[in-house]
Coordinates of C-alpha atoms and ligand atoms in Angstrom, one line a residue:
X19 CA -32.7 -6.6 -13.2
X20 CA -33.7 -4.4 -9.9
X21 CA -34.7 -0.6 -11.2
X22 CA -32.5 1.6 -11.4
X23 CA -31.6 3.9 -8.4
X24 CA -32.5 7.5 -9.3
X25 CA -32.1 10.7 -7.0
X26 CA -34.8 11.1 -4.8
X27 CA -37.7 13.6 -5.7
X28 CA -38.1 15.2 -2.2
X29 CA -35.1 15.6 0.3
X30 CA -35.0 12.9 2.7
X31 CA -35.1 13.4 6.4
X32 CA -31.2 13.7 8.0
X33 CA -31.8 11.5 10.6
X34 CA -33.4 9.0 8.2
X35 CA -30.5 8.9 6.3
X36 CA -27.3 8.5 8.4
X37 CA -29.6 5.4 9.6
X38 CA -29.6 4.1 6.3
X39 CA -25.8 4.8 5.7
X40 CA -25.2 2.8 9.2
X41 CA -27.6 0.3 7.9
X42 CA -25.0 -0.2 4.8
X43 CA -22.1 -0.6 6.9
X44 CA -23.6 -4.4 8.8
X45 CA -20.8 -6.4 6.8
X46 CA -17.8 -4.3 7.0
X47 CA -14.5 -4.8 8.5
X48 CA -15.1 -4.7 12.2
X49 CA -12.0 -2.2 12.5
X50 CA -12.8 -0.8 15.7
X51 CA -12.8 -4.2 17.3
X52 CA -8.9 -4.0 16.0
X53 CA -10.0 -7.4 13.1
X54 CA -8.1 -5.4 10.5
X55 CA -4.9 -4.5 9.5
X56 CA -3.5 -2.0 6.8
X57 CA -6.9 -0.3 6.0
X58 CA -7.4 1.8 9.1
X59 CA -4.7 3.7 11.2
X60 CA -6.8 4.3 14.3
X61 CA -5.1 6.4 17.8
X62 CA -7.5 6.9 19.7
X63 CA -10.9 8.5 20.0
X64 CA -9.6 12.0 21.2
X65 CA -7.5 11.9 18.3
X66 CA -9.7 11.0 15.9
X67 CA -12.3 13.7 17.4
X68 CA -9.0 16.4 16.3
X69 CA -9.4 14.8 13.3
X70 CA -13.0 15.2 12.3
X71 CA -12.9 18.8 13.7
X72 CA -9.8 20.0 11.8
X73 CA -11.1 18.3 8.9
X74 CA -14.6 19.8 9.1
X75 CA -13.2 23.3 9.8
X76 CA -12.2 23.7 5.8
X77 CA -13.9 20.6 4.4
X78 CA -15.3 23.2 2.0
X79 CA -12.2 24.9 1.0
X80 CA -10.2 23.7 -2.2
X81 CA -6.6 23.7 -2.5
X82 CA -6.9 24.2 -6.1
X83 CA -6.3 28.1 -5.8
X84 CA -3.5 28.4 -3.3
X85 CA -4.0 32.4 -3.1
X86 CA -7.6 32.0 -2.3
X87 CA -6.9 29.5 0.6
X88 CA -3.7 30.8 2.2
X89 CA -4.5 29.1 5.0
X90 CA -4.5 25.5 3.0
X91 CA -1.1 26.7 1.4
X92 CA 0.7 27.9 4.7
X93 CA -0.7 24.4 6.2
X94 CA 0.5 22.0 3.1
X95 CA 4.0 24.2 3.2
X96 CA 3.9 23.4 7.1
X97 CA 3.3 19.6 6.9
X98 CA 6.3 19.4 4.0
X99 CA 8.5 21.2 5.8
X100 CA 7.8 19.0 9.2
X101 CA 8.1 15.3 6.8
X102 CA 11.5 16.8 5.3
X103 CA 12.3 17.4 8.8
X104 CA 11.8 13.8 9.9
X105 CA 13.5 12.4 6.8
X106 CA 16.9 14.6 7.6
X107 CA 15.9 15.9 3.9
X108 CA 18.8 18.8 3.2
X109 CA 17.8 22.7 3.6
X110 CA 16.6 22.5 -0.1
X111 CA 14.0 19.9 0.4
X112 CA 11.1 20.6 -1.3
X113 CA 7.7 18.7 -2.3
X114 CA 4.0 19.1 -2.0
X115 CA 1.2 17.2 -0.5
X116 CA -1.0 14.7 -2.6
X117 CA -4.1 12.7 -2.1
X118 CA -2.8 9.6 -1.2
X119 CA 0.9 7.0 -1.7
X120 CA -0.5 6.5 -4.9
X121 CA -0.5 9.8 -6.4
X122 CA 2.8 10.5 -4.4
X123 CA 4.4 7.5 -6.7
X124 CA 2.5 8.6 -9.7
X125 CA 3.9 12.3 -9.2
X126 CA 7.7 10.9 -8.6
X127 CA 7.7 8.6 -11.4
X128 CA 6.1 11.3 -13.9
X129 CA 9.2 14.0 -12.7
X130 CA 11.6 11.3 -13.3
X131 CA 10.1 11.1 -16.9
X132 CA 10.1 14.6 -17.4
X133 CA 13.2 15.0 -16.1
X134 CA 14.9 12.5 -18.2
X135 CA 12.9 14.3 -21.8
X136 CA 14.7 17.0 -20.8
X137 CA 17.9 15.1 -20.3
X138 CA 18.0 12.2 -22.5
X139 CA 15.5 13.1 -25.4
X140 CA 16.5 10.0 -27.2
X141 CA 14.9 7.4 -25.1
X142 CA 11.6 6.4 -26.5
X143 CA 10.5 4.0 -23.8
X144 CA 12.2 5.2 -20.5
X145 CA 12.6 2.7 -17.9
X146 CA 12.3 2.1 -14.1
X147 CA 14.3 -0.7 -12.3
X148 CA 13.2 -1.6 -8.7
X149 CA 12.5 -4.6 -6.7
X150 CA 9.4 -7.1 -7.6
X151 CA 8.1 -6.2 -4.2
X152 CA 7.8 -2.5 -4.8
X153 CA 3.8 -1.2 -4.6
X154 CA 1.4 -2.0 -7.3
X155 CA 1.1 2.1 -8.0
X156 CA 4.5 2.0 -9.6
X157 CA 3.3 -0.4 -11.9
X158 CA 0.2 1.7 -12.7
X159 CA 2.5 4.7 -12.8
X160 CA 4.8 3.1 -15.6
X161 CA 1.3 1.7 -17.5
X162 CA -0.6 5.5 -17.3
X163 CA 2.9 6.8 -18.2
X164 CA 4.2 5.1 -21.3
X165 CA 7.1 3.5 -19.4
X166 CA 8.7 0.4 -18.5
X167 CA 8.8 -1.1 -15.0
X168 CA 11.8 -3.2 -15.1
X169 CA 11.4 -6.1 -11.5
X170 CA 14.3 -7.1 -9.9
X171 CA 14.2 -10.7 -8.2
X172 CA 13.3 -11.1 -4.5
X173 CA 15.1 -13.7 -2.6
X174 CA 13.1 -15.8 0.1
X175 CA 13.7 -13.0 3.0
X176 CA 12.3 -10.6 1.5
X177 CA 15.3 -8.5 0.4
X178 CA 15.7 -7.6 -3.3
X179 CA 19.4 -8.9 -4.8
X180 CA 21.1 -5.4 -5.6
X181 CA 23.0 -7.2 -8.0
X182 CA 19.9 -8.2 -10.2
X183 CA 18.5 -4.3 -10.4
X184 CA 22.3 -3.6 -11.3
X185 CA 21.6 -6.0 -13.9
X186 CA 18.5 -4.7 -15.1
X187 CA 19.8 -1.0 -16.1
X188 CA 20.6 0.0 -19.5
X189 CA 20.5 2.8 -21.8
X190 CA 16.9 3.5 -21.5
X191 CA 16.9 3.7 -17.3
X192 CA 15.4 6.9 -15.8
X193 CA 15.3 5.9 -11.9
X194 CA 15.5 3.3 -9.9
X195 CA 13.0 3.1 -6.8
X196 CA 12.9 0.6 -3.9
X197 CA 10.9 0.3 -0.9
X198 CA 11.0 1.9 3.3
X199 CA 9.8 -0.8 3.9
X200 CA 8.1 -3.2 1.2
X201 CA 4.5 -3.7 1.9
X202 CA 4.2 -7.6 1.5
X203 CA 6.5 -8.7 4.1
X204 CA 7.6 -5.3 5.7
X205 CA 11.5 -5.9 4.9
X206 CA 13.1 -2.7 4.4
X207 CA 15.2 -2.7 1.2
X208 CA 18.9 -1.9 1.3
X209 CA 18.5 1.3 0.4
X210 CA 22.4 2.5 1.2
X211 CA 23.2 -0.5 -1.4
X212 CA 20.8 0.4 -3.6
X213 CA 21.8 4.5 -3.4
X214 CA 25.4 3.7 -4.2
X215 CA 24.0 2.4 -7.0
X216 CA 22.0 5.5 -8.0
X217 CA 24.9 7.8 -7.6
X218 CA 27.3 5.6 -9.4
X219 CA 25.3 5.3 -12.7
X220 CA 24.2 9.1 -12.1
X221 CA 20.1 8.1 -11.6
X222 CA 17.6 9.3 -9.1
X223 CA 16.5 6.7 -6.6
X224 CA 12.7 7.2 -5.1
X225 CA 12.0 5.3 -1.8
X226 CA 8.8 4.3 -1.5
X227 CA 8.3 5.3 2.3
X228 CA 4.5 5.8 1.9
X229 CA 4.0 3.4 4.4
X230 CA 6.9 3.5 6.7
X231 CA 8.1 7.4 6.6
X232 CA 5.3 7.7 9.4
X233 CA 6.9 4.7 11.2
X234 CA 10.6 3.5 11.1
X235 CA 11.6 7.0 12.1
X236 CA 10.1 6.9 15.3
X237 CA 11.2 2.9 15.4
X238 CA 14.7 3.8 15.2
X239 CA 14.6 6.6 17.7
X240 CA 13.0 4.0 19.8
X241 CA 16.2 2.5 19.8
X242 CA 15.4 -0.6 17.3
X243 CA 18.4 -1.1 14.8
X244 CA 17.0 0.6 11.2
X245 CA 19.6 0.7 8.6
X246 CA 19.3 4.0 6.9
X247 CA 16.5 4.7 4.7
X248 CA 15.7 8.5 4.3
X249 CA 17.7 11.7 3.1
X250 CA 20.8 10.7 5.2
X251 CA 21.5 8.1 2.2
X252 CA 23.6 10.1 -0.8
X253 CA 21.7 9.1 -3.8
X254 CA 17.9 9.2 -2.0
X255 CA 16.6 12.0 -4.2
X256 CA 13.3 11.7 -3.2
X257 CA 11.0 9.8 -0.4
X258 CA 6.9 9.3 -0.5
X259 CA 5.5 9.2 3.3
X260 CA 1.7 8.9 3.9
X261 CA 0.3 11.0 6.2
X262 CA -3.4 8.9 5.9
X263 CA -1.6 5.3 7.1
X264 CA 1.4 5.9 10.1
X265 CA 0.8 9.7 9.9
X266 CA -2.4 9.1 11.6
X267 CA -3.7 11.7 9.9
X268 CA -7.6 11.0 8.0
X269 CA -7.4 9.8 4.5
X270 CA -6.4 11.3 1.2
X271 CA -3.2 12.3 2.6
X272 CA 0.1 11.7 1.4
X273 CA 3.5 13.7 1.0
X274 CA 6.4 13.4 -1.8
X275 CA 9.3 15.4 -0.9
X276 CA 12.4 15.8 -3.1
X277 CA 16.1 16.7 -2.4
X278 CA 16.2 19.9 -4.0
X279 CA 13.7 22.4 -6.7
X280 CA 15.9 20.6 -9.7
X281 CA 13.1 17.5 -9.2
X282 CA 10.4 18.7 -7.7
X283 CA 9.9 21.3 -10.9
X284 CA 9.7 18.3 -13.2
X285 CA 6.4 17.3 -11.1
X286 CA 4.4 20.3 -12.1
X287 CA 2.0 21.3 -14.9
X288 CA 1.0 24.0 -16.1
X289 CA -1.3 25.3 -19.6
X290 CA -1.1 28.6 -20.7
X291 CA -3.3 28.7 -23.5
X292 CA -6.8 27.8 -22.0
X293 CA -10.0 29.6 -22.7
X294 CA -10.2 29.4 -18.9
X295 CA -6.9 31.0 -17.8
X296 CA -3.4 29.8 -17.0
X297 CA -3.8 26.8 -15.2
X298 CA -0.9 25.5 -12.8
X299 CA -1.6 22.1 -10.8
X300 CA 1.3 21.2 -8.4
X301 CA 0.3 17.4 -8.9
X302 CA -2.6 15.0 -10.3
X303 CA -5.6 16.4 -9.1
X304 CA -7.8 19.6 -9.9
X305 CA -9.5 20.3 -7.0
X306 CA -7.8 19.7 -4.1
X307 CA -9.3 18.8 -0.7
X308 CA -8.9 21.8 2.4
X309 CA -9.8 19.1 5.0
X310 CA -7.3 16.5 4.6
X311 CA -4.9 19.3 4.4
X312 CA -6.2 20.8 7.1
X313 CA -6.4 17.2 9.4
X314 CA -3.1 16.5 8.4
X315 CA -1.7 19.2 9.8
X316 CA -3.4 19.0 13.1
X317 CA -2.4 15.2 13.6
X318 CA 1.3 16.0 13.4
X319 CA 0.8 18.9 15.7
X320 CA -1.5 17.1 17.8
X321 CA 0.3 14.5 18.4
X322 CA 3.7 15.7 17.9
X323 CA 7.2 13.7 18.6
X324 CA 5.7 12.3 21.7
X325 CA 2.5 11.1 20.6
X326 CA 4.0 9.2 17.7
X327 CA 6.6 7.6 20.0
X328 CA 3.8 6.3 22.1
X329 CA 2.0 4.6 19.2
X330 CA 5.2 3.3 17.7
X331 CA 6.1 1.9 21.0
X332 CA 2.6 0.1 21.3
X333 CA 2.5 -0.9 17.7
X334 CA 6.5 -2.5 18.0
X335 CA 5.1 -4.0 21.5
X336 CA 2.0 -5.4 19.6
X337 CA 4.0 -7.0 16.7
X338 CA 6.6 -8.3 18.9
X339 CA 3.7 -10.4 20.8
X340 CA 2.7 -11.3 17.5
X341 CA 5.7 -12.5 15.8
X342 CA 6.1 -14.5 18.6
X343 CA 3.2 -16.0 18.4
X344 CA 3.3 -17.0 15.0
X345 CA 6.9 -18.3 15.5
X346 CA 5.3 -20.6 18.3
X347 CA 2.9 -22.0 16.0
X348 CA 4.6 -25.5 14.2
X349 CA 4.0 -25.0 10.5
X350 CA 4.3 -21.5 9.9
X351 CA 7.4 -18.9 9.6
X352 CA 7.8 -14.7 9.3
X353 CA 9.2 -14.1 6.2
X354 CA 12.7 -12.6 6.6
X355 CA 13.5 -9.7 9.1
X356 CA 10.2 -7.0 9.4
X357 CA 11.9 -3.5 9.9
X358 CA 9.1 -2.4 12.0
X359 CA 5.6 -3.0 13.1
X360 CA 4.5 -4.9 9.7
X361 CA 5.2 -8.5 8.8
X362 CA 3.8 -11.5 7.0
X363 CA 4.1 -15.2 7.7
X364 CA 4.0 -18.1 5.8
X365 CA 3.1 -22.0 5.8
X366 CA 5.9 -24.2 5.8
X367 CA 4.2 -27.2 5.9
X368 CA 2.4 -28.7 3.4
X369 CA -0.2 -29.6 5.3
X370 CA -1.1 -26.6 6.4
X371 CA -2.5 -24.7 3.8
X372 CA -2.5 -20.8 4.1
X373 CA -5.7 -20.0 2.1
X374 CA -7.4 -22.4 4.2
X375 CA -6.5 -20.7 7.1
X376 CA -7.3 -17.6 6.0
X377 CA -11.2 -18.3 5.4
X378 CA -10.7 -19.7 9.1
X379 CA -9.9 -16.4 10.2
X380 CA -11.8 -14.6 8.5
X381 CA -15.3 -17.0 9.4
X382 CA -13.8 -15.6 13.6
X383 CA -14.5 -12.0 11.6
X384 CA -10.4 -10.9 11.1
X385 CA -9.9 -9.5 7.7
X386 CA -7.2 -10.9 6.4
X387 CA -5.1 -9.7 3.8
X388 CA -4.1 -12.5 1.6
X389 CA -0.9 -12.5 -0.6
X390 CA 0.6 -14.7 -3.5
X391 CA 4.1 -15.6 -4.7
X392 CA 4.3 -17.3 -2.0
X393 CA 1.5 -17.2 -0.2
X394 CA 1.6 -15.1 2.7
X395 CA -0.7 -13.2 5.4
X396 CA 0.6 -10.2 5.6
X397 CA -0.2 -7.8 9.2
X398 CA 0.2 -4.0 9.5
X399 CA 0.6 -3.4 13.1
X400 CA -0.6 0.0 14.5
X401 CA -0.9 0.7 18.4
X402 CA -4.3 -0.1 18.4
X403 CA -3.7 -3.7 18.2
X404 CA -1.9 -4.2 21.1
X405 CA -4.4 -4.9 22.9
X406 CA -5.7 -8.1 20.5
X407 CA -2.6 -9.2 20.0
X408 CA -3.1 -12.1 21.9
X409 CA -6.3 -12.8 20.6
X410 CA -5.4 -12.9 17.0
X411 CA -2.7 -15.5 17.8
X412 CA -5.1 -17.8 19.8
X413 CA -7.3 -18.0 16.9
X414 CA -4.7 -18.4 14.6
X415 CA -3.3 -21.2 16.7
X416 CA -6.6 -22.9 17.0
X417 CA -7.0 -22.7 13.0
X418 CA -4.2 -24.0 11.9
X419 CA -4.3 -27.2 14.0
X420 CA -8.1 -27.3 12.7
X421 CA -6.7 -27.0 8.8
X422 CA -4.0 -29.4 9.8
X423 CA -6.6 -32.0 10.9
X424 CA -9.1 -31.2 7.5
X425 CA -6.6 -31.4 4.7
X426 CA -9.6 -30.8 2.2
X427 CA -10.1 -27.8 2.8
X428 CA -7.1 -26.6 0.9
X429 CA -10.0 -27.3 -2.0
X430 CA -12.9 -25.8 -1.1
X431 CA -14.2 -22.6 -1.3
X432 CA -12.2 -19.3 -1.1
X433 CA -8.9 -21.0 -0.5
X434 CA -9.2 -23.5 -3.3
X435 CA -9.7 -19.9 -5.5
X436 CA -6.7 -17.8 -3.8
X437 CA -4.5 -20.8 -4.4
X438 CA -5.5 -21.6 -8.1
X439 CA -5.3 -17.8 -8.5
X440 CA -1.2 -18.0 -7.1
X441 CA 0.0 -20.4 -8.7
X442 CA -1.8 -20.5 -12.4
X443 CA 1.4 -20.0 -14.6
X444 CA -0.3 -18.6 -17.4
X445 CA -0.7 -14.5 -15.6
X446 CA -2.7 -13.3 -18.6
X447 CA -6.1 -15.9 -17.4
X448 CA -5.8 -14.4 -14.5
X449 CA -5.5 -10.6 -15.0
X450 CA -8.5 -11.5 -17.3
X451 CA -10.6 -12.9 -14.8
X452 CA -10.2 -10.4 -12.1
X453 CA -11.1 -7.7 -14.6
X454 CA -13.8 -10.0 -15.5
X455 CA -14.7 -9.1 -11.3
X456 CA -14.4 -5.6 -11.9
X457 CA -17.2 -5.4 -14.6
X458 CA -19.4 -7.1 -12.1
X459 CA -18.4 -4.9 -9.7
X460 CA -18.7 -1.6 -11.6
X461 CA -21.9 -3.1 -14.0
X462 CA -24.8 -1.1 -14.3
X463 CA -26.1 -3.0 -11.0
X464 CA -22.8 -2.1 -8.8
X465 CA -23.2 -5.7 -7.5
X466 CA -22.9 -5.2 -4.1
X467 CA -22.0 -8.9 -3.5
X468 CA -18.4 -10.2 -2.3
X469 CA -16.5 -10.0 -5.9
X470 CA -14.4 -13.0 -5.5
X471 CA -17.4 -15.1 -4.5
X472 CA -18.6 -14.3 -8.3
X473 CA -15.3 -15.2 -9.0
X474 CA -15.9 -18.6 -6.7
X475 CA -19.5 -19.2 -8.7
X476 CA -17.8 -18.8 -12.3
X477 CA -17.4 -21.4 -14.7
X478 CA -13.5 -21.4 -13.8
X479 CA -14.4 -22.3 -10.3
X480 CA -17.0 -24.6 -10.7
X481 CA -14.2 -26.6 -12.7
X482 CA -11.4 -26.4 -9.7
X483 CA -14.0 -27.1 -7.6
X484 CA -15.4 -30.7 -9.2
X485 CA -11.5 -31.0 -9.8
X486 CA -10.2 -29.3 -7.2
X487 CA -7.2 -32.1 -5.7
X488 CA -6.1 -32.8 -9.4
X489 CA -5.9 -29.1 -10.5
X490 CA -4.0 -28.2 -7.2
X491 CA -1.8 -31.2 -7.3
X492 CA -0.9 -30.0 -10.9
X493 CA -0.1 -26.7 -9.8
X494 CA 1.7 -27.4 -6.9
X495 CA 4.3 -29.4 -9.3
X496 CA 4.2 -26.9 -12.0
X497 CA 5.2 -24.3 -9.1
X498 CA 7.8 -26.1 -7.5
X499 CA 9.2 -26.9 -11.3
X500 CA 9.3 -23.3 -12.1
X501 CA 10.9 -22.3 -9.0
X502 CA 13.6 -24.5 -9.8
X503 CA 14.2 -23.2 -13.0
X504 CA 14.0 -19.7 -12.3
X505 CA 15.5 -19.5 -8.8
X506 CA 12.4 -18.1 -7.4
X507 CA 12.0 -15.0 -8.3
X508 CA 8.8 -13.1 -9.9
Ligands
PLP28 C1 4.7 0.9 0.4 C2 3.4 1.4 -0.2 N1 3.5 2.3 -1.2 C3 2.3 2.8 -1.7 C4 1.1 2.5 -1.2 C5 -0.1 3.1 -1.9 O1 -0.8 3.9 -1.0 P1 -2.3 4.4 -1.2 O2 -3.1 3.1 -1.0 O3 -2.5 5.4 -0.2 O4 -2.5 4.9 -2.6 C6 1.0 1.6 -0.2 C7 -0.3 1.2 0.4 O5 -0.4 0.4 1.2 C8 2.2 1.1 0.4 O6 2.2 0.2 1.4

């Protein structure tokens, strides 16, 4: 084992350094060269420039103590006020900022739970009921919280079937939650349904707008038929928009805004009985950055309405040219109807295999974000892509004629992993081996290699590998069996 890193004994020269960090970044995601979708929400250089200056102007300052930064409080009061705004929230909207759409669903689903102590002391395990393509972070919300996350089946377009959540509450329901839109495949639930719903069995329904609060607003003032998502729906009690993805703001910035005080009161703590005072926290964290605060702020007032109509128009420009190109290529479909600027598309040919076209991509240096259940490559869509648009689609043309023409690739390497991975029935072998990948990743030695290559050079892998046809045949039937059974859903 390498020694262990230790702090240095004498400062190191500035200059020396920031090489060193740009040494470290040789093999990441060439995001300014628009190869990557979801991670990065890029407008510009002049905006980004607001960005870093905003952010640097109270990158010191901590939103913990709201009285000792006023500025940081009138600034988080300011961006609420302007997302309630945008989401036709009532006069009594209320909500806070947060570090990111996970602690926005975190902070919802723990004010649902308190709410419903308060209301329903008798349920033990309470319950949330929402689509199987709501985000992972509601899951980890229900896990960190003691509760019970409660999926509702998909069908093929992406669309959750109202009638199965119906089915799915009981006694011990809290909330309900859906998605504005669903990551995976961009469909935007039908949140009107799914409201009616809410009010009629008296729950609160959270949309899960972390991702499109920022965006279908401005795509259905650009005149693109949205159904309605946001406050406007009755039972919507509250909505999580992030400013860090279609905000365009810089990252560890998120908003959850509720319908009224009632909620939002659930979301707070506060101890009265430290040694070290009485402690209030609005929401998960302790210290609080001022600069994300503070470069939030400035990218809604920087770019205001206009500026994020011009990068919705680009981005809905930009995913037109690329649905249309993916529709143009034989073998592969967009799943269901994308509300916006994010969709994924899928193989539907069996000799085309998805995975495999995926490392193709990737080896022309796109990152590609890889999905199961079925498999999928999913695309977020910002303005910047516009202009390789047609780019991506070339290459994607090219590679799936070139996986079409080497069926055994489907086997080998990274795609012979991801596709074992999607379709091994028994989910407990799996969640054991990717946590297996986080102890390599977070060992004493912070391997610093690609995780899911360990993954590849396993003992697992060396086995699908030798075997790899047979064990992919099997699964393949055992798939296709258990979609029959089950209908198809999660
Ligand atoms: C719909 C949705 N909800 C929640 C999240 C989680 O957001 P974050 O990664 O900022 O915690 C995401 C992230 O992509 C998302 O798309």
């Amino acid at each position: 084992m390498s020694e262990r890193l230790r702090i240095p004994a004498v400062p190191r020269d500035h200059d020396e350094l920031l090489a060193t960090m740009e040494g470290y970044r040789t093999n990441d995601a060439r995001w300014r060269e628009g190869r990557c979708f979801s991670l990065v929400y890029f407008a510009g250089e002049a905006h980004e420039r607001l960005l870093q200056r905003a952010h640097e102007k109270f990158f010191m300052e901590n939103a913990l103590n709201p009285m000792a930064f006023q500025s940081l409080k009138r600034m988080e009061a300011e961006v609420v006020q302007m997302t309630a705004s945008m989401l036709h929230g009532p006069p009594g909207a209320v909500g806070t900022m947060t570090s990111g759409g996970t602690e926005s669903l975190l902070m919802a689903v723990k004010a649902y739970r308190e709410r419903a102590r308060a209301k329903w002391p008798w349920i033990r395990t309470p319950e949330i009921v929402a689509p199987a393509t709501i985000h992972v972070a509601v899951d980890k919300a229900a896990h960190y919280f003691g509760m019970r996350l409660r999926h509702a089946r998909v069908n093929a377009d992406g669309t959750v079937d109202v009638a199965a959540m119906r089915r799915l509450i009981n006694r011990n329901t809290v909330m309900l939650a859906a998605s504005a839109p669903q990551y995976p495949h961009g469909v935007l639930d039908p949140i009107g349904e799914i409201g009616a719903l809410a009010e009629e069995k008296g729950l609160p329904l959270h949309v899960d707008a972390c991702i499109g609060g920022f965006m279908l607003p401005w795509v259905e003032r650009l005149g693109y038929p949205i159904a309605p998502f946001d406050f406007r729906v009755p039972g919507v009690t509250s909505i999580s928009a992030d400013l860090h993805k279609y905000g365009l703001a810089a990252k560890g910035a998120s908003t959850v805004i509720y319908r009224d005080m009632s909620y939002l009161r659930h979301q707070f703590f506060a101890a009265t009985d430290w040694p070290g005072g009485i402690y209030i926290s609005p929401s998960a964290l302790g210290t609080r950055p001022g600069g994300t605060i503070a470069a939030a702020w400035a990218a809604m007032m920087g770019l205001g309405e206009e500026g994020y109509l011009h990068h919705t128009r680009l981005a809905m420009e930009a995913t037109t040219r690329m649905i249309a190109g993916v529709r143009a290529i034989e073998g592969l479909a967009v799943v269901g109807t994308p509300a916006g600027s994010i969709f994924a598309y899928r193989s539907v040919d069996r000799a085309v295999d998805l995975y495999a076209v995926a490392d193709l991509m990737a080896a022309r240096g796109w990152h590609i974000d890889r999905q199961q259940k079925p498999p999928t490559i999913h695309c977020t869509v910002t303005s910047q892509h516009l202009d390789h648009a047609d780019a991506y689609v070339a290459d994607l043309r090219a590679c799936v004629a070139h996986v079409r023409s080497h069926p055994e690739l489907r086997a080998s390497g990274n795609a012979a992993m991801y596709g074992m991975m999607a379709k091994v029935p028994v989910r407990a072998f799996i969640k054991q081996s990717v946590l297996k990948v986080m102890e390599t990743m977070y060992g004493p030695a912070g391997s610093n290699n690609d995780p899911m290559q360990s993954q590849n050079d396993g003992p697992v892998m060396a086995f699908v590998n030798r075997h790899a046809d047979t064990v992919m045949g099997v699964l393949d039937r055992l798939e296709s069996l258990r979609d029959r059974v089950s209908g198809g859903d999660r």
